[in-house]
Short mmCIF file of C-alpha atoms in Angstrom, two decimals:
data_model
loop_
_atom_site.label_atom_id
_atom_site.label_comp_id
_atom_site.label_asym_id
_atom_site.label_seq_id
_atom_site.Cartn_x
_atom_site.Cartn_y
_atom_site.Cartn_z
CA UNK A 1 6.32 -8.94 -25.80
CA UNK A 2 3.84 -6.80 -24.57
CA UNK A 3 4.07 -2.90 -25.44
CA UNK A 4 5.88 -0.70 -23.40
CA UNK A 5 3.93 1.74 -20.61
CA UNK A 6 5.28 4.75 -22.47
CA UNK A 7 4.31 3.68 -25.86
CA UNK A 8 0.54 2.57 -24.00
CA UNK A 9 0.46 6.28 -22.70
CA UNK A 10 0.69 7.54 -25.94
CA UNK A 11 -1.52 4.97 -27.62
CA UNK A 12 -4.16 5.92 -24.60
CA UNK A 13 -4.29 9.79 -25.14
CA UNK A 14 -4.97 9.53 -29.01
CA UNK A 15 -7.72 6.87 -28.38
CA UNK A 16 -8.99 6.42 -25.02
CA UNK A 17 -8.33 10.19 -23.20
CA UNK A 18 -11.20 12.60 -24.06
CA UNK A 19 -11.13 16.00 -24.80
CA UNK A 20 -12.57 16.92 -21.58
CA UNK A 21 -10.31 14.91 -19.42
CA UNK A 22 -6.22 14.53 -18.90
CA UNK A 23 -4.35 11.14 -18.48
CA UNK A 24 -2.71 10.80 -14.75
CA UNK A 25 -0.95 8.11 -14.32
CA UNK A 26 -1.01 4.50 -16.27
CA UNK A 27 0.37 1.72 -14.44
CA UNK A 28 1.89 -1.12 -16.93
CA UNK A 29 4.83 -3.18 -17.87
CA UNK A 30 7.34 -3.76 -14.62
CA UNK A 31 5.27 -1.56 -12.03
CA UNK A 32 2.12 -4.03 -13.37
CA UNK A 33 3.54 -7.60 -13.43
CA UNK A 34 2.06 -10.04 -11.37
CA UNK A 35 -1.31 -11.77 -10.42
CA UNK A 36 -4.46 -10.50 -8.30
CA UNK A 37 -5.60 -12.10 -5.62
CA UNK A 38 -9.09 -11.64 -3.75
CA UNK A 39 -11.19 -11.77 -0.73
CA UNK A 40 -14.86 -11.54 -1.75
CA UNK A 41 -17.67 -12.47 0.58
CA UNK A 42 -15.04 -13.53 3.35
CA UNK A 43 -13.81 -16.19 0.78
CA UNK A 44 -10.21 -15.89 -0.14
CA UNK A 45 -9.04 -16.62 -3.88
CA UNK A 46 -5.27 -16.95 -4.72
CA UNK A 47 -5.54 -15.84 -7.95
CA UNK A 48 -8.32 -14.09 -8.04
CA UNK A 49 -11.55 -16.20 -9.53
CA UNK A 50 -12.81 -14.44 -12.71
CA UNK A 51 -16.50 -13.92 -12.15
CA UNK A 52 -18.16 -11.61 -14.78
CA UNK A 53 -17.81 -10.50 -18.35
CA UNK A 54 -14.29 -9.61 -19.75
CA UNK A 55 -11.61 -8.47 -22.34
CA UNK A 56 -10.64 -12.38 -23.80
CA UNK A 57 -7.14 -12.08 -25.02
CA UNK A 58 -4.79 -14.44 -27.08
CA UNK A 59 -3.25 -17.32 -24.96
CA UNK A 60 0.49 -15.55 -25.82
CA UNK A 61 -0.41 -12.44 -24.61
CA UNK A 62 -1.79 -13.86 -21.20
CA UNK A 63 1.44 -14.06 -18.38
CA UNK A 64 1.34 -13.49 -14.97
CA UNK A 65 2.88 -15.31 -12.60
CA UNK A 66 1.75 -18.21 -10.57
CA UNK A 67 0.89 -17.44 -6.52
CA UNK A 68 2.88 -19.69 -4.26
CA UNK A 69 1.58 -23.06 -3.47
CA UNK A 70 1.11 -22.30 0.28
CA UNK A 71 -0.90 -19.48 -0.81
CA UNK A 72 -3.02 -21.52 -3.25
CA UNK A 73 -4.16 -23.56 -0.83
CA UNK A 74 -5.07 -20.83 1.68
CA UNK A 75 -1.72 -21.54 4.16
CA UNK A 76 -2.33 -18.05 5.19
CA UNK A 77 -3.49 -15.35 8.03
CA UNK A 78 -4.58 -12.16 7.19
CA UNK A 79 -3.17 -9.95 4.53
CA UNK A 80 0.40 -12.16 4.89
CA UNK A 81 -0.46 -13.01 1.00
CA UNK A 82 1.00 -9.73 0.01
CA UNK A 83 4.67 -10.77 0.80
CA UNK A 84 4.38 -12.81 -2.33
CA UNK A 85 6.71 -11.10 -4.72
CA UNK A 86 4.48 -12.73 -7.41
CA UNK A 87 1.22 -10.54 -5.82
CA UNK A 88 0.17 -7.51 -7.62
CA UNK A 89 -3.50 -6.30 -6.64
CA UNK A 90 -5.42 -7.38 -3.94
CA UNK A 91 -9.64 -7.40 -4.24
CA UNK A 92 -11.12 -7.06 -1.42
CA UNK A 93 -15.35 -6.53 -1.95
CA UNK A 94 -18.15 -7.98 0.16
CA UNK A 95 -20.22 -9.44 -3.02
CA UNK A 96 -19.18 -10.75 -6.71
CA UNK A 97 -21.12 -7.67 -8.34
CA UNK A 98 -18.89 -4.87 -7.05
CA UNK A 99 -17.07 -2.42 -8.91
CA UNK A 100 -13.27 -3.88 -7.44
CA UNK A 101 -14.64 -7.31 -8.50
CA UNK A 102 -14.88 -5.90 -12.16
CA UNK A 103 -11.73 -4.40 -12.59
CA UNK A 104 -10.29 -7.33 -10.83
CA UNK A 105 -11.98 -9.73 -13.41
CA UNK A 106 -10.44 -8.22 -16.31
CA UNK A 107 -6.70 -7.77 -14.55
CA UNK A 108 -6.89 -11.38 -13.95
CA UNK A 109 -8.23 -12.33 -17.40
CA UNK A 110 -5.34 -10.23 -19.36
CA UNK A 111 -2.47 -10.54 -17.06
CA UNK A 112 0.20 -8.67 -17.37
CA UNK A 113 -1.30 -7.77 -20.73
CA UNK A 114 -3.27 -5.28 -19.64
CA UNK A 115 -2.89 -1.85 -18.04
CA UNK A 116 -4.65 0.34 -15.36
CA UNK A 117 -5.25 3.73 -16.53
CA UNK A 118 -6.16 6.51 -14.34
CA UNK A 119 -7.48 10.09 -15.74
CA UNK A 120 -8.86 13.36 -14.21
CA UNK A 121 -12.38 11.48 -14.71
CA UNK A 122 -12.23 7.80 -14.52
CA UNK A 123 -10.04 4.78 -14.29
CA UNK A 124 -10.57 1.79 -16.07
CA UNK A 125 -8.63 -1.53 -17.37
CA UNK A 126 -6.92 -1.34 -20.94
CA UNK A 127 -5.35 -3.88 -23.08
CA UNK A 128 -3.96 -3.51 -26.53
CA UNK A 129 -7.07 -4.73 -29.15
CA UNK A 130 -4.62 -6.79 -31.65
CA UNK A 131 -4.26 -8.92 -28.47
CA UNK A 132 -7.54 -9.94 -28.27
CA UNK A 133 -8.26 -13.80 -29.14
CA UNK A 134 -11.39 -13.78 -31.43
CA UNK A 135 -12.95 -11.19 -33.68
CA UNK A 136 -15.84 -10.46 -31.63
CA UNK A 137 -17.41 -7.13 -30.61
CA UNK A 138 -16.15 -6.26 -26.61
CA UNK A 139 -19.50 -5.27 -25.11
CA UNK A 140 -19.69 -2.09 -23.02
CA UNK A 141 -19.15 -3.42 -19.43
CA UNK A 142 -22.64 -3.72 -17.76
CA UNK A 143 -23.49 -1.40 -14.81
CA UNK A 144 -22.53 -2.25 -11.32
CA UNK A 145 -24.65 -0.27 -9.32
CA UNK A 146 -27.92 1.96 -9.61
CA UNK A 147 -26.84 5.35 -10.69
CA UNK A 148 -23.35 4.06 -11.95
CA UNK A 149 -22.65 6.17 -15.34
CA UNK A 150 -19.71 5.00 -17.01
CA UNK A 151 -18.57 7.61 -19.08
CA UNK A 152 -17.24 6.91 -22.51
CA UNK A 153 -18.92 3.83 -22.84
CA UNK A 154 -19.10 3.99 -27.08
CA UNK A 155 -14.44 3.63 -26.75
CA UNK A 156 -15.27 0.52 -24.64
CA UNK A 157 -17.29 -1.00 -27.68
CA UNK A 158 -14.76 -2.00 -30.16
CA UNK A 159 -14.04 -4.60 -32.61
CA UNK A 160 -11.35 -6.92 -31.84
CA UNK A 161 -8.75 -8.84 -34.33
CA UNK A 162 -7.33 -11.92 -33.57
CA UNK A 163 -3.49 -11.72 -33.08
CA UNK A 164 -2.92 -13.69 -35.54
CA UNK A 165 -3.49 -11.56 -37.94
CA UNK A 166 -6.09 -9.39 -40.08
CA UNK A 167 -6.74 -5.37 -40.95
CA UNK A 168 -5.70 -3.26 -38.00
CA UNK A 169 -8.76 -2.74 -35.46
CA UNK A 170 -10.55 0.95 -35.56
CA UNK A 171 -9.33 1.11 -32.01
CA UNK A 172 -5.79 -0.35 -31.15
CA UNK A 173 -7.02 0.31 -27.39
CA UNK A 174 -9.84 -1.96 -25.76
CA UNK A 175 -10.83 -1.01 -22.40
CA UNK A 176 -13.03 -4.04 -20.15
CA UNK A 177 -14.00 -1.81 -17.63
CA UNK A 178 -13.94 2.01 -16.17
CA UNK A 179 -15.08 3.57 -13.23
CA UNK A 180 -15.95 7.30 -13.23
CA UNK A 181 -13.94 9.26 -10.74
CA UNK A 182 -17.49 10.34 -8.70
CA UNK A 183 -17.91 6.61 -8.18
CA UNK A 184 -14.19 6.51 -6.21
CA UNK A 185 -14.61 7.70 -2.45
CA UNK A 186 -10.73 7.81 -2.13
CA UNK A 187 -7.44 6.85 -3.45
CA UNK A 188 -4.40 6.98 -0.96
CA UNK A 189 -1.42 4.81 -0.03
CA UNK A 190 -1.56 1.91 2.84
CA UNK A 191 0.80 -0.46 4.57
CA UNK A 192 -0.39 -4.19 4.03
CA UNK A 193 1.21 -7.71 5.49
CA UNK A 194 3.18 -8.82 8.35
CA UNK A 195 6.82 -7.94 10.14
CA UNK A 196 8.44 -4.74 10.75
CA UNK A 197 8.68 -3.99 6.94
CA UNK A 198 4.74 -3.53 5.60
CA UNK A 199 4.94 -3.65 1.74
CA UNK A 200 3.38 -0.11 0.34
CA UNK A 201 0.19 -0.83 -1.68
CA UNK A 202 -2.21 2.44 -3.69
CA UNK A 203 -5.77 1.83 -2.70
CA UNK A 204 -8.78 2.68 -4.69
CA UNK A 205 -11.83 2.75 -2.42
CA UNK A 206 -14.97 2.56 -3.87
CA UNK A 207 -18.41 4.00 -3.22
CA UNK A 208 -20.06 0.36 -3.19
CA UNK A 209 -17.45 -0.54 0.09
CA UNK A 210 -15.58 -2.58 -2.11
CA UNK A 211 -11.36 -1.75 -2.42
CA UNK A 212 -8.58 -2.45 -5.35
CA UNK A 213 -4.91 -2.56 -3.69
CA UNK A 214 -2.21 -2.60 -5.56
CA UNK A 215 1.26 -3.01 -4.57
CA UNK A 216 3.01 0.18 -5.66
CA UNK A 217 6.92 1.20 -4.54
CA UNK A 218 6.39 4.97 -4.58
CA UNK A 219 2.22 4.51 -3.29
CA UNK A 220 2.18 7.83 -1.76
CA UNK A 221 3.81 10.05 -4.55
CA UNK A 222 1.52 8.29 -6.95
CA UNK A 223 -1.79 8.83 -5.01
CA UNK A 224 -0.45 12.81 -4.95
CA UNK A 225 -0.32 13.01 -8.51
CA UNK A 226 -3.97 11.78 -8.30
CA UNK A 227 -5.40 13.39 -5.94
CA UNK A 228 -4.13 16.68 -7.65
CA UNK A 229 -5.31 15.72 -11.41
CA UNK A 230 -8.98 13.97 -10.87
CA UNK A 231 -11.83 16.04 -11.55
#
């Protein structure tokens, strides 16, 4: 079992949270289950198709579940995907080196595992390190665009344990990827799929043109508490 969002939040503000900056909102555990799907380069990927560099966890630790056969094989027009109760984040970017591409590469590659923390200053992909598979070094994520500064790059480059077993890690928080807040253009709530009933997804847009959805009950009481707290 993975840990608890509550637990993560406090794990988060001792080890990933800077002194400068406040932790918003962390989206985990039942508000995070599910898979990503993506539509990069007008090509649609039910789940998403991990294309870069990411957080490699244990086999256990990686659940999320599987996208509906109709879906997997593209039986679909539009954005009627999201109706998929299994559907948690949609990517939506125009090439494979965008910023939503990233984040969406390490959702996909942790699963449910992993956790999307937003603070005053950035917003970034998390995963517990014991989780990891191997006991490798987790490389700073590279740079997706000219100009891109990803701030607090040195808590991204930590040494990972195999969950098997072995001496505690010097960071019990990994993150794959983070986005500074400067590099977000907006963050607000919008109605995605078909019928009378649209499903409520939170959007991050970013300044490359590329988008992360994801599919969040209370979208517009969330992006609020955002929009009031980033800096």
């Amino acid at each position: 079992m993975g840990r608890s969002t509550s637990s993560m939040v406090k794990l988060l503000v001792k080890h990933w949270v800077q002194s400068s900056e406040q932790l918003v909102y962390v989206f985990g555990g039942d508000e995070r289950e599910g898979y990503v799907a993506s539509t990069i380069q007008g090509v649609n990927r039910v789940p998403h198709l991990v294309a870069g560099p990411t957080v490699q966890l244990a086999e256990k630790h990686r659940m999320s579940p599987v996208p509906m056969k109709a879906l997997r094989s593209g039986a679909f027009m539009g954005d009627e995907l999201v109706h998929d109760p299994g559907l948690w984040g949609l990517v939506q970017a125009g090439t494979p080196t965008e910023v939503a591409v990233r984040l969406g590469d390490n959702l996909t590659a942790a699963g449910n595992a992993s956790f999307l923390a937003v603070s005053s200053h950035r917003v970034g992909v998390v995963v517990e390190t014991e989780h990891l598979h191997t006991e490798t070094e987790q490389p700073a994520p590279e740079e997706p665009a000219e100009g891109f500064s990803l701030l607090g790059a040195a808590k991204s480059v930590v040494r990972g344990v195999t969950s098997l077993g072995g001496d505690a890690p010097d960071n019990p928080v990994t993150c794959g990827f983070e986005v500074p807040m400067n590099f977000i253009r907006e963050i607000a709530p919008v109605p995605m799929g078909r019928g009378g009933k649209p499903l409520r997804f939170l959007r991050f847009w970013f300044a490359d043109g590329s988008s992360l959805s994801i599919k969040h009950a209370e979208a517009e009481r969330a992006a609020e508490t955002i929009r009031q707290n980033i800096r």
